[in-house]
């Protein structure tokens, strides 16, 4: 029979909430196996008879027999007819060689990682907003998404494809979706795309990671906007690239700084249609100059067009990829902002010579994007529902941006100056008070308001302090309530620090 402590250990495992979904025999089998692995039951030790253990644990004898049978099948115990069950002789866990938990690394001890792994861990990854709260940036309105329509289209796909949709998919992406994407970017963004040049991925973040590892070697240089989207910088840092910041002004990335750089780079990353976070649009002359630079130096342009569907003033300019006759531009897009984050579909439009290498490299990451989701999205786009949804959201977001702008000027003018964007899902604001940026972010967090500090998006310390205010996912009532809470929090923070709210205005 087990010692009292061993029996109690098995009982504790049976009662543990984490094991509630497992069958009784599996819970017992795991508990006994752990006693063996921990050295509490040494080789050759007899196990209780199944009838006796069943009585002690209050379970049926069949349950114990099932647990013993599994332990025997895994080689943890020997069963001898007429003698009973005994712990098997396992070399790795025999007496004198057993490693106790006390000898292993404590849970709070830093793990042994590669240099790249340690750098990625220190960088913190990309934290997505799981439960959006005002004013989390980059979050679309999902409560208005036509779920019933989506479900109907999904059922149609399943009816027509049957179990085929449950199998592995083409790593390049389902052909109907690639065709729909090509049609969309050609019509709406002035791109030069064909279905055979589109690679469907799970996100734009995956696209940037692929570009970083397939196109550049560790230590090679890449020009990147300053300030820049943090996910891009982290992807390039994780790949060991040397990120060279290039300043941004009201006309986008300053291409003259790229042309005058003393050392050349193999690629440039930018968000030309709606620069993140400033909202600037890259001027046409700079686009053409950048295209000529890439052709002359055989460099790549990585164009992230993350939220170009939502523009509220003026006409959108053609994407850089559509202007590039030399085929040196990689166009990155996503449906995360236009539809919903849980969709997990992004894409790249590639130069012909990169399609096969990028597709092969993608198979090493996740193989393919879910076929059922791809085919449903393709049908959603082909039937015109995508365009209709974007138009509806564009109207809704315009209203919400107007509400936010009015409320910020009414309640927060002592603290910030709004830089009203011409598109996108967030509004940049610069601080005009003496409160440090981090103090503002912390004060907002205490009242359950999420702000992204602008200084964190700069490569150095030269950026003006401020923050982004996302508005797309929140109703006018939610926006007003949050603005009032933020105003009160900043007033309290100012009083607590003995600061005046007013100071010279700054411009992003």
CSV table of C-alpha atoms in Angstrom, one decimal:
chain,number,residue,atom,x,y,z
A,1,UNK,CA,0.0,0.0,0.0
A,2,UNK,CA,1.1,3.6,-0.6
A,3,UNK,CA,2.5,5.6,2.3
A,4,UNK,CA,-0.1,8.1,3.7
A,5,UNK,CA,1.7,11.0,2.0
A,6,UNK,CA,1.7,9.3,-1.4
A,7,UNK,CA,-2.0,8.4,-1.2
A,8,UNK,CA,-2.8,12.0,-0.2
A,9,UNK,CA,-0.8,13.2,-3.3
A,10,UNK,CA,-2.9,11.0,-5.6
A,11,UNK,CA,-6.1,12.3,-3.9
A,12,UNK,CA,-5.0,15.9,-4.3
A,13,UNK,CA,-4.3,15.3,-8.0
A,14,UNK,CA,-7.8,13.9,-8.4
A,15,UNK,CA,-9.4,16.9,-6.8
A,16,UNK,CA,-7.3,19.6,-8.6
A,17,UNK,CA,-9.5,21.9,-10.7
A,18,UNK,CA,-6.9,21.9,-13.5
A,19,UNK,CA,-7.5,18.2,-14.1
A,20,UNK,CA,-11.3,18.4,-13.9
A,21,UNK,CA,-11.7,17.7,-17.6
A,22,UNK,CA,-9.7,14.5,-17.6
A,23,UNK,CA,-11.2,11.1,-17.0
A,24,UNK,CA,-10.7,9.6,-13.6
A,25,UNK,CA,-8.3,6.9,-14.7
A,26,UNK,CA,-6.1,9.4,-16.5
A,27,UNK,CA,-5.9,11.6,-13.4
A,28,UNK,CA,-4.8,8.6,-11.3
A,29,UNK,CA,-2.3,7.4,-13.9
A,30,UNK,CA,-0.7,10.9,-14.1
A,31,UNK,CA,-0.5,11.1,-10.3
A,32,UNK,CA,1.2,7.8,-10.0
A,33,UNK,CA,3.5,8.5,-12.9
A,34,UNK,CA,4.6,11.7,-11.2
A,35,UNK,CA,5.4,9.9,-8.0
A,36,UNK,CA,7.6,7.6,-10.0
A,37,UNK,CA,9.3,10.4,-11.9
A,38,UNK,CA,9.9,12.3,-8.6
A,39,UNK,CA,11.6,9.3,-7.1
A,40,UNK,CA,8.9,8.9,-4.4
A,41,UNK,CA,8.3,5.4,-5.7
A,42,UNK,CA,11.6,3.7,-6.5
A,43,UNK,CA,12.2,0.9,-8.9
A,44,UNK,CA,10.9,-2.5,-7.8
A,45,UNK,CA,8.5,-1.0,-5.3
A,46,UNK,CA,5.1,-2.7,-5.2
A,47,UNK,CA,1.9,-0.8,-6.0
A,48,UNK,CA,-1.3,-1.3,-4.1
A,49,UNK,CA,-3.6,-4.0,-5.3
A,50,UNK,CA,-6.3,-2.5,-7.6
A,51,UNK,CA,-9.1,-3.4,-5.3
A,52,UNK,CA,-7.4,-1.8,-2.3
A,53,UNK,CA,-6.5,1.4,-4.1
A,54,UNK,CA,-10.0,1.6,-5.5
A,55,UNK,CA,-11.4,1.5,-2.0
A,56,UNK,CA,-9.0,4.1,-0.7
A,57,UNK,CA,-9.8,6.5,-3.5
A,58,UNK,CA,-13.5,5.8,-3.7
A,59,UNK,CA,-13.5,4.8,-7.3
A,60,UNK,CA,-14.3,1.6,-9.2
A,61,UNK,CA,-11.7,-1.2,-9.6
A,62,UNK,CA,-12.1,-0.9,-13.4
A,63,UNK,CA,-10.8,2.7,-13.1
A,64,UNK,CA,-7.7,1.6,-11.3
A,65,UNK,CA,-7.1,-1.2,-13.8
A,66,UNK,CA,-7.3,1.3,-16.6
A,67,UNK,CA,-4.8,3.5,-14.9
A,68,UNK,CA,-2.4,0.6,-14.3
A,69,UNK,CA,-2.8,-0.6,-17.9
A,70,UNK,CA,-1.7,2.8,-19.2
A,71,UNK,CA,1.2,2.9,-16.9
A,72,UNK,CA,2.3,-0.5,-18.0
A,73,UNK,CA,1.9,0.4,-21.7
A,74,UNK,CA,4.2,3.5,-21.1
A,75,UNK,CA,6.8,1.3,-19.3
A,76,UNK,CA,6.5,2.8,-15.9
A,77,UNK,CA,5.3,-0.4,-14.1
A,78,UNK,CA,5.7,-4.1,-14.6
A,79,UNK,CA,2.7,-6.4,-14.0
A,80,UNK,CA,3.3,-10.0,-12.8
A,81,UNK,CA,0.5,-12.5,-12.8
A,82,UNK,CA,-0.1,-13.7,-9.3
A,83,UNK,CA,2.3,-11.2,-7.8
A,84,UNK,CA,0.9,-7.7,-8.5
A,85,UNK,CA,2.2,-4.5,-10.0
A,86,UNK,CA,5.7,-3.0,-9.4
A,87,UNK,CA,7.6,0.1,-10.4
A,88,UNK,CA,9.7,-0.7,-13.5
A,89,UNK,CA,13.5,-0.3,-13.6
A,90,UNK,CA,14.0,2.9,-15.6
A,91,UNK,CA,17.6,3.8,-16.1
A,92,UNK,CA,17.1,7.6,-16.4
A,93,UNK,CA,15.3,7.7,-13.1
A,94,UNK,CA,17.1,5.0,-11.1
A,95,UNK,CA,18.4,5.5,-7.6
A,96,UNK,CA,21.5,7.7,-7.5
A,97,UNK,CA,20.7,9.4,-10.9
A,98,UNK,CA,17.3,10.9,-10.1
A,99,UNK,CA,17.2,14.7,-10.3
A,100,UNK,CA,14.9,16.2,-7.8
A,101,UNK,CA,12.9,19.4,-8.2
A,102,UNK,CA,15.2,21.0,-5.7
A,103,UNK,CA,18.1,20.4,-8.1
A,104,UNK,CA,16.4,21.9,-11.1
A,105,UNK,CA,16.2,25.6,-12.1
A,106,UNK,CA,13.8,27.5,-9.9
A,107,UNK,CA,10.8,28.9,-11.7
A,108,UNK,CA,11.8,32.5,-11.2
A,109,UNK,CA,15.4,31.9,-12.5
A,110,UNK,CA,16.1,33.4,-15.9
A,111,UNK,CA,16.0,30.7,-18.6
A,112,UNK,CA,19.0,30.0,-20.8
A,113,UNK,CA,18.1,31.6,-24.1
A,114,UNK,CA,20.0,32.2,-27.4
A,115,UNK,CA,21.2,35.8,-27.9
A,116,UNK,CA,18.4,36.3,-30.4
A,117,UNK,CA,15.8,34.8,-28.0
A,118,UNK,CA,17.0,37.0,-25.1
A,119,UNK,CA,16.8,40.1,-27.3
A,120,UNK,CA,13.3,39.2,-28.4
A,121,UNK,CA,12.3,38.6,-24.8
A,122,UNK,CA,13.8,41.9,-23.6
A,123,UNK,CA,12.0,43.7,-26.4
A,124,UNK,CA,8.7,42.6,-25.0
A,125,UNK,CA,7.0,41.4,-28.2
A,126,UNK,CA,3.9,43.0,-29.6
A,127,UNK,CA,1.1,43.2,-27.0
A,128,UNK,CA,-2.3,43.2,-28.6
A,129,UNK,CA,-5.4,44.7,-26.9
A,130,UNK,CA,-7.5,41.8,-25.8
A,131,UNK,CA,-10.4,43.7,-24.2
A,132,UNK,CA,-10.3,47.2,-25.8
A,133,UNK,CA,-10.9,50.2,-23.5
A,134,UNK,CA,-10.7,53.8,-24.6
A,135,UNK,CA,-8.5,55.0,-26.1
A,136,UNK,CA,-6.6,51.9,-27.2
A,137,UNK,CA,-5.3,52.6,-30.7
A,138,UNK,CA,-5.7,50.6,-33.9
A,139,UNK,CA,-8.9,48.8,-32.8
A,140,UNK,CA,-11.8,48.8,-35.3
A,141,UNK,CA,-15.5,48.7,-34.4
A,142,UNK,CA,-16.5,45.1,-34.2
A,143,UNK,CA,-19.9,45.4,-32.6
A,144,UNK,CA,-21.3,46.5,-36.0
A,145,UNK,CA,-19.8,43.7,-38.0
A,146,UNK,CA,-22.4,41.7,-40.0
A,147,UNK,CA,-21.9,38.4,-38.2
A,148,UNK,CA,-25.0,36.8,-39.5
A,149,UNK,CA,-24.0,37.5,-43.1
A,150,UNK,CA,-20.5,36.1,-42.4
A,151,UNK,CA,-21.9,33.0,-40.9
A,152,UNK,CA,-24.2,32.5,-43.9
A,153,UNK,CA,-21.3,32.8,-46.3
A,154,UNK,CA,-19.3,30.4,-44.2
A,155,UNK,CA,-22.1,27.8,-44.3
A,156,UNK,CA,-22.2,28.2,-48.1
A,157,UNK,CA,-18.5,27.5,-48.3
A,158,UNK,CA,-18.8,24.4,-46.2
A,159,UNK,CA,-21.7,23.1,-48.2
A,160,UNK,CA,-19.8,23.5,-51.4
A,161,UNK,CA,-16.4,22.4,-50.3
A,162,UNK,CA,-17.3,19.8,-47.7
A,163,UNK,CA,-14.3,18.4,-45.8
A,164,UNK,CA,-11.9,19.8,-48.4
A,165,UNK,CA,-12.0,23.0,-46.4
A,166,UNK,CA,-10.7,21.1,-43.3
A,167,UNK,CA,-7.5,20.0,-45.0
A,168,UNK,CA,-4.1,21.7,-45.4
A,169,UNK,CA,-4.3,24.7,-47.7
A,170,UNK,CA,-2.1,26.2,-50.3
A,171,UNK,CA,0.8,27.9,-48.5
A,172,UNK,CA,0.5,30.8,-50.9
A,173,UNK,CA,-3.2,31.2,-50.1
A,174,UNK,CA,-6.5,30.2,-51.6
A,175,UNK,CA,-6.7,31.3,-55.2
A,176,UNK,CA,-10.1,32.9,-54.9
A,177,UNK,CA,-8.9,35.1,-52.1
A,178,UNK,CA,-5.6,36.0,-53.8
A,179,UNK,CA,-7.7,37.1,-56.8
A,180,UNK,CA,-10.0,39.2,-54.7
A,181,UNK,CA,-7.1,40.9,-53.0
A,182,UNK,CA,-5.4,41.7,-56.2
A,183,UNK,CA,-8.6,43.2,-57.6
A,184,UNK,CA,-9.1,45.2,-54.4
A,185,UNK,CA,-5.7,46.8,-54.2
A,186,UNK,CA,-5.6,47.5,-58.0
A,187,UNK,CA,-8.9,49.3,-57.8
A,188,UNK,CA,-8.7,51.0,-54.5
A,189,UNK,CA,-4.9,51.6,-54.1
A,190,UNK,CA,-3.7,51.8,-57.7
A,191,UNK,CA,-1.4,48.8,-57.2
A,192,UNK,CA,-0.1,46.5,-60.0
A,193,UNK,CA,-1.1,43.1,-58.6
A,194,UNK,CA,-2.1,39.7,-59.9
A,195,UNK,CA,-3.3,36.7,-58.0
A,196,UNK,CA,0.0,34.9,-58.6
A,197,UNK,CA,1.9,37.7,-56.9
A,198,UNK,CA,-0.2,37.7,-53.7
A,199,UNK,CA,0.9,35.7,-50.6
A,200,UNK,CA,-1.8,35.3,-47.9
A,201,UNK,CA,-0.4,35.4,-44.4
A,202,UNK,CA,-1.9,35.6,-40.9
A,203,UNK,CA,-0.9,39.2,-40.2
A,204,UNK,CA,1.2,42.2,-41.4
A,205,UNK,CA,3.5,41.4,-38.5
A,206,UNK,CA,4.2,38.0,-40.0
A,207,UNK,CA,4.9,39.8,-43.3
A,208,UNK,CA,7.5,42.0,-41.7
A,209,UNK,CA,9.2,39.1,-40.0
A,210,UNK,CA,9.4,37.2,-43.3
A,211,UNK,CA,10.9,40.3,-45.1
A,212,UNK,CA,13.4,40.7,-42.3
A,213,UNK,CA,14.7,37.1,-42.4
A,214,UNK,CA,14.3,36.3,-46.1
A,215,UNK,CA,15.7,39.5,-47.6
A,216,UNK,CA,18.4,40.6,-45.2
A,217,UNK,CA,21.1,39.0,-43.1
A,218,UNK,CA,21.8,39.8,-39.5
A,219,UNK,CA,23.8,43.0,-39.2
A,220,UNK,CA,22.6,44.4,-42.5
A,221,UNK,CA,21.1,47.9,-42.5
A,222,UNK,CA,17.4,48.9,-43.0
A,223,UNK,CA,16.1,52.4,-43.1
A,224,UNK,CA,13.1,52.9,-40.9
A,225,UNK,CA,10.8,55.8,-40.2
A,226,UNK,CA,11.4,57.7,-37.0
A,227,UNK,CA,8.9,57.6,-35.3
A,228,UNK,CA,7.8,54.2,-36.5
A,229,UNK,CA,5.3,51.4,-35.9
A,230,UNK,CA,6.8,49.5,-32.9
A,231,UNK,CA,5.9,46.1,-34.4
A,232,UNK,CA,8.1,46.7,-37.4
A,233,UNK,CA,11.1,47.9,-35.4
A,234,UNK,CA,10.8,44.9,-33.1
A,235,UNK,CA,10.5,42.5,-36.0
A,236,UNK,CA,13.7,43.9,-37.6
A,237,UNK,CA,15.5,44.0,-34.3
A,238,UNK,CA,14.6,40.4,-33.6
A,239,UNK,CA,16.1,39.4,-37.0
A,240,UNK,CA,19.4,41.1,-36.0
A,241,UNK,CA,19.1,44.0,-38.5
A,242,UNK,CA,20.7,47.4,-38.0
A,243,UNK,CA,17.7,49.7,-38.0
A,244,UNK,CA,18.7,53.2,-39.2
A,245,UNK,CA,16.1,55.8,-38.1
A,246,UNK,CA,15.1,58.4,-40.8
A,247,UNK,CA,13.1,61.4,-39.6
A,248,UNK,CA,9.6,62.1,-40.6
A,249,UNK,CA,8.1,65.6,-41.3
A,250,UNK,CA,4.7,66.8,-42.6
A,251,UNK,CA,5.4,65.2,-46.0
A,252,UNK,CA,6.4,61.8,-44.6
A,253,UNK,CA,9.8,60.1,-44.4
A,254,UNK,CA,12.6,62.5,-45.4
A,255,UNK,CA,13.9,60.7,-48.5
A,256,UNK,CA,16.8,63.2,-48.8
A,257,UNK,CA,18.2,61.7,-45.6
A,258,UNK,CA,18.2,58.3,-47.2
A,259,UNK,CA,19.9,59.6,-50.4
A,260,UNK,CA,22.5,61.4,-48.3
A,261,UNK,CA,23.2,58.5,-45.9
A,262,UNK,CA,27.0,57.7,-45.8
A,263,UNK,CA,26.3,54.0,-45.7
A,264,UNK,CA,23.7,52.4,-47.8
A,265,UNK,CA,21.0,50.0,-46.6
A,266,UNK,CA,19.5,47.0,-48.3
A,267,UNK,CA,15.8,48.0,-47.6
A,268,UNK,CA,13.6,50.8,-46.4
A,269,UNK,CA,10.4,50.4,-44.3
A,270,UNK,CA,7.7,53.0,-44.4
A,271,UNK,CA,4.0,53.7,-44.0
A,272,UNK,CA,3.6,56.2,-46.9
A,273,UNK,CA,-0.2,56.4,-47.2
A,274,UNK,CA,-0.8,57.2,-43.5
A,275,UNK,CA,2.4,57.4,-41.5
A,276,UNK,CA,2.3,55.8,-38.1
A,277,UNK,CA,1.9,57.6,-35.7
A,278,UNK,CA,2.0,61.1,-37.2
A,279,UNK,CA,-0.6,60.6,-39.9
A,280,UNK,CA,1.5,62.3,-42.6
A,281,UNK,CA,1.1,61.2,-46.3
A,282,UNK,CA,4.3,60.8,-48.3
A,283,UNK,CA,4.5,63.3,-51.1
A,284,UNK,CA,4.6,62.2,-54.7
A,285,UNK,CA,8.1,63.6,-55.4
A,286,UNK,CA,9.5,61.7,-52.4
A,287,UNK,CA,7.8,58.5,-53.5
A,288,UNK,CA,9.4,58.7,-56.9
A,289,UNK,CA,12.8,59.6,-55.4
A,290,UNK,CA,12.5,56.6,-53.1
A,291,UNK,CA,11.6,54.3,-56.0
A,292,UNK,CA,14.7,55.5,-58.0
A,293,UNK,CA,16.9,55.0,-54.9
A,294,UNK,CA,15.7,51.4,-54.6
A,295,UNK,CA,16.3,50.7,-58.3
A,296,UNK,CA,19.8,52.2,-58.3
A,297,UNK,CA,21.0,50.4,-55.2
A,298,UNK,CA,19.0,47.1,-55.8
A,299,UNK,CA,17.3,47.7,-52.4
A,300,UNK,CA,13.8,46.8,-51.3
A,301,UNK,CA,11.0,49.1,-50.3
A,302,UNK,CA,8.7,47.5,-47.7
A,303,UNK,CA,5.4,49.4,-47.9
A,304,UNK,CA,3.0,48.9,-45.0
A,305,UNK,CA,-0.5,50.0,-46.0
A,306,UNK,CA,-2.1,49.1,-42.7
A,307,UNK,CA,-5.3,51.2,-42.6
A,308,UNK,CA,-5.6,52.9,-46.0
A,309,UNK,CA,-9.3,52.0,-46.3
A,310,UNK,CA,-10.2,54.8,-43.8
A,311,UNK,CA,-9.5,58.3,-45.2
A,312,UNK,CA,-11.7,61.2,-44.2
A,313,UNK,CA,-10.3,64.1,-46.1
A,314,UNK,CA,-8.9,64.5,-49.7
A,315,UNK,CA,-8.3,61.8,-52.2
A,316,UNK,CA,-5.9,58.9,-51.5
A,317,UNK,CA,-2.7,58.8,-53.3
A,318,UNK,CA,-1.6,55.7,-55.3
A,319,UNK,CA,0.5,53.2,-53.3
A,320,UNK,CA,4.2,53.2,-53.9
A,321,UNK,CA,4.0,49.7,-55.3
A,322,UNK,CA,1.7,50.9,-58.1
A,323,UNK,CA,4.2,53.6,-59.1
A,324,UNK,CA,7.3,51.4,-59.1
A,325,UNK,CA,8.2,50.2,-62.6
A,326,UNK,CA,11.3,48.5,-61.3
A,327,UNK,CA,9.5,45.9,-59.1
A,328,UNK,CA,11.5,46.6,-56.0
A,329,UNK,CA,8.4,47.3,-53.7
A,330,UNK,CA,6.8,44.8,-51.3
A,331,UNK,CA,3.3,45.9,-50.5
A,332,UNK,CA,1.9,44.7,-47.1
A,333,UNK,CA,-1.8,44.8,-46.2
A,334,UNK,CA,-4.1,43.4,-43.6
A,335,UNK,CA,-7.8,42.9,-42.9
A,336,UNK,CA,-7.3,43.4,-39.1
A,337,UNK,CA,-8.3,47.1,-39.2
A,338,UNK,CA,-10.9,46.9,-42.0
A,339,UNK,CA,-12.8,44.0,-40.6
A,340,UNK,CA,-11.9,42.5,-37.2
A,341,UNK,CA,-8.6,41.5,-35.4
A,342,UNK,CA,-9.7,37.9,-34.8
A,343,UNK,CA,-9.8,37.2,-38.6
A,344,UNK,CA,-6.0,36.8,-38.7
A,345,UNK,CA,-5.5,37.4,-42.4
A,346,UNK,CA,-2.9,39.7,-43.9
A,347,UNK,CA,-1.1,39.6,-47.2
A,348,UNK,CA,1.8,40.8,-49.3
A,349,UNK,CA,2.0,41.7,-53.0
A,350,UNK,CA,5.4,40.5,-54.1
A,351,UNK,CA,7.8,41.1,-57.0
A,352,UNK,CA,7.6,37.9,-59.2
A,353,UNK,CA,11.1,36.7,-58.2
A,354,UNK,CA,10.2,36.7,-54.5
A,355,UNK,CA,6.9,34.7,-54.6
A,356,UNK,CA,8.5,31.3,-54.4
A,357,UNK,CA,11.2,32.1,-51.8
A,358,UNK,CA,8.7,33.8,-49.6
A,359,UNK,CA,6.1,31.1,-49.9
A,360,UNK,CA,8.7,28.4,-49.0
A,361,UNK,CA,9.9,30.4,-46.0
A,362,UNK,CA,6.3,30.9,-44.9
A,363,UNK,CA,5.9,27.1,-44.7
A,364,UNK,CA,8.5,27.0,-41.9
A,365,UNK,CA,6.3,29.3,-39.8
A,366,UNK,CA,2.7,28.2,-39.9
A,367,UNK,CA,2.2,26.3,-43.1
A,368,UNK,CA,-0.9,28.1,-44.3
A,369,UNK,CA,-3.8,30.3,-43.3
A,370,UNK,CA,-7.1,28.6,-42.4
A,371,UNK,CA,-8.8,27.6,-45.7
A,372,UNK,CA,-12.4,28.1,-44.4
A,373,UNK,CA,-11.7,31.6,-43.3
A,374,UNK,CA,-9.9,32.5,-46.5
A,375,UNK,CA,-12.7,31.2,-48.7
A,376,UNK,CA,-15.4,32.9,-46.6
A,377,UNK,CA,-13.5,36.2,-46.9
A,378,UNK,CA,-13.1,35.7,-50.6
A,379,UNK,CA,-16.8,35.4,-51.0
A,380,UNK,CA,-17.4,38.4,-48.7
A,381,UNK,CA,-15.2,40.5,-51.0
A,382,UNK,CA,-16.5,39.1,-54.3
A,383,UNK,CA,-20.2,39.9,-53.4
A,384,UNK,CA,-19.4,43.5,-52.6
A,385,UNK,CA,-19.9,43.1,-48.8
A,386,UNK,CA,-16.3,44.2,-48.0
A,387,UNK,CA,-16.7,47.5,-49.8
A,388,UNK,CA,-20.1,48.1,-48.3
A,389,UNK,CA,-18.7,47.5,-44.8
A,390,UNK,CA,-15.7,49.7,-45.3
A,391,UNK,CA,-18.0,52.6,-46.5
A,392,UNK,CA,-20.2,52.2,-43.5
A,393,UNK,CA,-17.3,52.2,-41.1
A,394,UNK,CA,-15.7,55.1,-42.8
A,395,UNK,CA,-18.9,57.2,-42.2
A,396,UNK,CA,-19.1,55.9,-38.6
A,397,UNK,CA,-15.4,56.7,-37.9
A,398,UNK,CA,-15.7,60.2,-39.4
A,399,UNK,CA,-18.5,60.9,-36.9
A,400,UNK,CA,-16.5,59.5,-34.0
A,401,UNK,CA,-13.4,61.4,-34.9
A,402,UNK,CA,-15.4,64.7,-35.0
A,403,UNK,CA,-16.8,63.9,-31.5
A,404,UNK,CA,-13.4,63.1,-30.1
A,405,UNK,CA,-11.9,66.3,-31.6
A,406,UNK,CA,-14.7,68.5,-30.2
A,407,UNK,CA,-14.4,66.9,-26.7
A,408,UNK,CA,-10.6,67.1,-26.6
A,409,UNK,CA,-10.7,70.8,-27.4
A,410,UNK,CA,-13.4,71.4,-24.9
A,411,UNK,CA,-12.1,69.4,-21.9
A,412,UNK,CA,-8.4,68.8,-22.5
A,413,UNK,CA,-7.1,72.0,-24.2
A,414,UNK,CA,-5.1,72.9,-21.0
A,415,UNK,CA,-3.1,69.7,-21.4
A,416,UNK,CA,-2.9,68.6,-25.1
A,417,UNK,CA,-3.2,69.8,-28.6
A,418,UNK,CA,-5.0,67.4,-31.0
A,419,UNK,CA,-3.4,66.7,-34.4
A,420,UNK,CA,-6.6,65.8,-36.3
A,421,UNK,CA,-5.7,63.0,-38.8
A,422,UNK,CA,-7.0,62.7,-42.4
A,423,UNK,CA,-7.5,59.0,-41.9
A,424,UNK,CA,-6.8,56.0,-39.7
A,425,UNK,CA,-8.3,54.8,-36.4
A,426,UNK,CA,-6.4,57.0,-33.9
A,427,UNK,CA,-5.6,60.7,-33.3
A,428,UNK,CA,-2.1,61.8,-32.2
A,429,UNK,CA,-2.0,64.5,-29.5
A,430,UNK,CA,1.0,66.4,-28.2
A,431,UNK,CA,1.4,67.5,-24.6
A,432,UNK,CA,1.2,71.3,-24.0
A,433,UNK,CA,1.5,71.0,-20.2
A,434,UNK,CA,4.5,70.3,-17.9
A,435,UNK,CA,3.4,66.8,-17.0
A,436,UNK,CA,5.8,64.1,-18.2
A,437,UNK,CA,4.4,61.8,-20.8
A,438,UNK,CA,4.8,58.7,-18.6
A,439,UNK,CA,2.9,60.5,-15.8
A,440,UNK,CA,0.0,61.2,-18.2
A,441,UNK,CA,0.0,57.6,-19.4
A,442,UNK,CA,0.0,56.3,-15.8
A,443,UNK,CA,-2.7,58.7,-14.7
A,444,UNK,CA,-4.9,57.5,-17.6
A,445,UNK,CA,-4.2,53.9,-16.7
A,446,UNK,CA,-5.4,54.4,-13.1
A,447,UNK,CA,-8.8,55.4,-14.5
A,448,UNK,CA,-8.8,52.5,-17.0
A,449,UNK,CA,-8.0,54.5,-20.0
A,450,UNK,CA,-5.3,53.2,-22.5
A,451,UNK,CA,-2.9,55.7,-24.1
A,452,UNK,CA,0.2,54.9,-26.2
A,453,UNK,CA,3.0,57.4,-25.5
A,454,UNK,CA,4.5,58.9,-28.6
A,455,UNK,CA,8.0,59.0,-27.3
A,456,UNK,CA,8.1,55.2,-27.2
A,457,UNK,CA,7.8,55.2,-31.0
A,458,UNK,CA,11.0,57.2,-31.5
A,459,UNK,CA,14.4,55.7,-31.9
A,460,UNK,CA,15.9,58.4,-29.8
A,461,UNK,CA,14.9,61.0,-27.3
A,462,UNK,CA,14.1,63.8,-29.8
A,463,UNK,CA,10.4,63.2,-30.1
A,464,UNK,CA,7.8,65.5,-28.7
A,465,UNK,CA,5.8,64.0,-25.8
A,466,UNK,CA,2.3,63.0,-26.4
A,467,UNK,CA,0.0,60.1,-27.0
A,468,UNK,CA,-2.3,58.4,-29.4
A,469,UNK,CA,-6.1,58.3,-28.8
A,470,UNK,CA,-7.9,55.5,-30.7
A,471,UNK,CA,-11.5,56.4,-31.5
A,472,UNK,CA,-12.9,53.9,-34.0
A,473,UNK,CA,-14.1,51.2,-31.5
A,474,UNK,CA,-15.9,53.5,-29.1
A,475,UNK,CA,-19.3,55.1,-29.3
A,476,UNK,CA,-19.8,58.9,-28.8
A,477,UNK,CA,-21.1,58.2,-25.3
A,478,UNK,CA,-18.1,56.1,-24.5
A,479,UNK,CA,-15.7,58.7,-25.9
A,480,UNK,CA,-17.3,61.5,-23.9
A,481,UNK,CA,-17.3,59.6,-20.7
A,482,UNK,CA,-13.6,58.6,-21.2
A,483,UNK,CA,-12.5,62.2,-22.1
A,484,UNK,CA,-14.1,63.5,-18.9
A,485,UNK,CA,-12.4,60.8,-16.9
A,486,UNK,CA,-9.1,61.6,-18.5
A,487,UNK,CA,-9.5,65.4,-17.9
A,488,UNK,CA,-10.2,64.7,-14.3
A,489,UNK,CA,-7.2,62.4,-14.0
A,490,UNK,CA,-4.8,64.9,-15.6
A,491,UNK,CA,-6.1,67.7,-13.3
A,492,UNK,CA,-5.4,65.5,-10.3
A,493,UNK,CA,-2.0,64.6,-11.6
A,494,UNK,CA,-1.2,68.3,-12.1
A,495,UNK,CA,-2.3,69.3,-8.6
A,496,UNK,CA,-0.4,66.4,-7.2
A,497,UNK,CA,2.8,67.5,-8.9
A,498,UNK,CA,2.2,71.2,-8.3
A,499,UNK,CA,2.3,71.9,-12.1
A,500,UNK,CA,0.6,74.4,-14.3
A,501,UNK,CA,-1.4,73.0,-17.2
A,502,UNK,CA,-0.4,75.6,-19.7
A,503,UNK,CA,2.9,76.0,-21.6
A,504,UNK,CA,3.9,76.9,-25.2
A,505,UNK,CA,2.0,74.8,-27.8
A,506,UNK,CA,4.0,72.0,-29.6
A,507,UNK,CA,3.4,70.7,-33.1
A,508,UNK,CA,4.0,67.0,-34.0
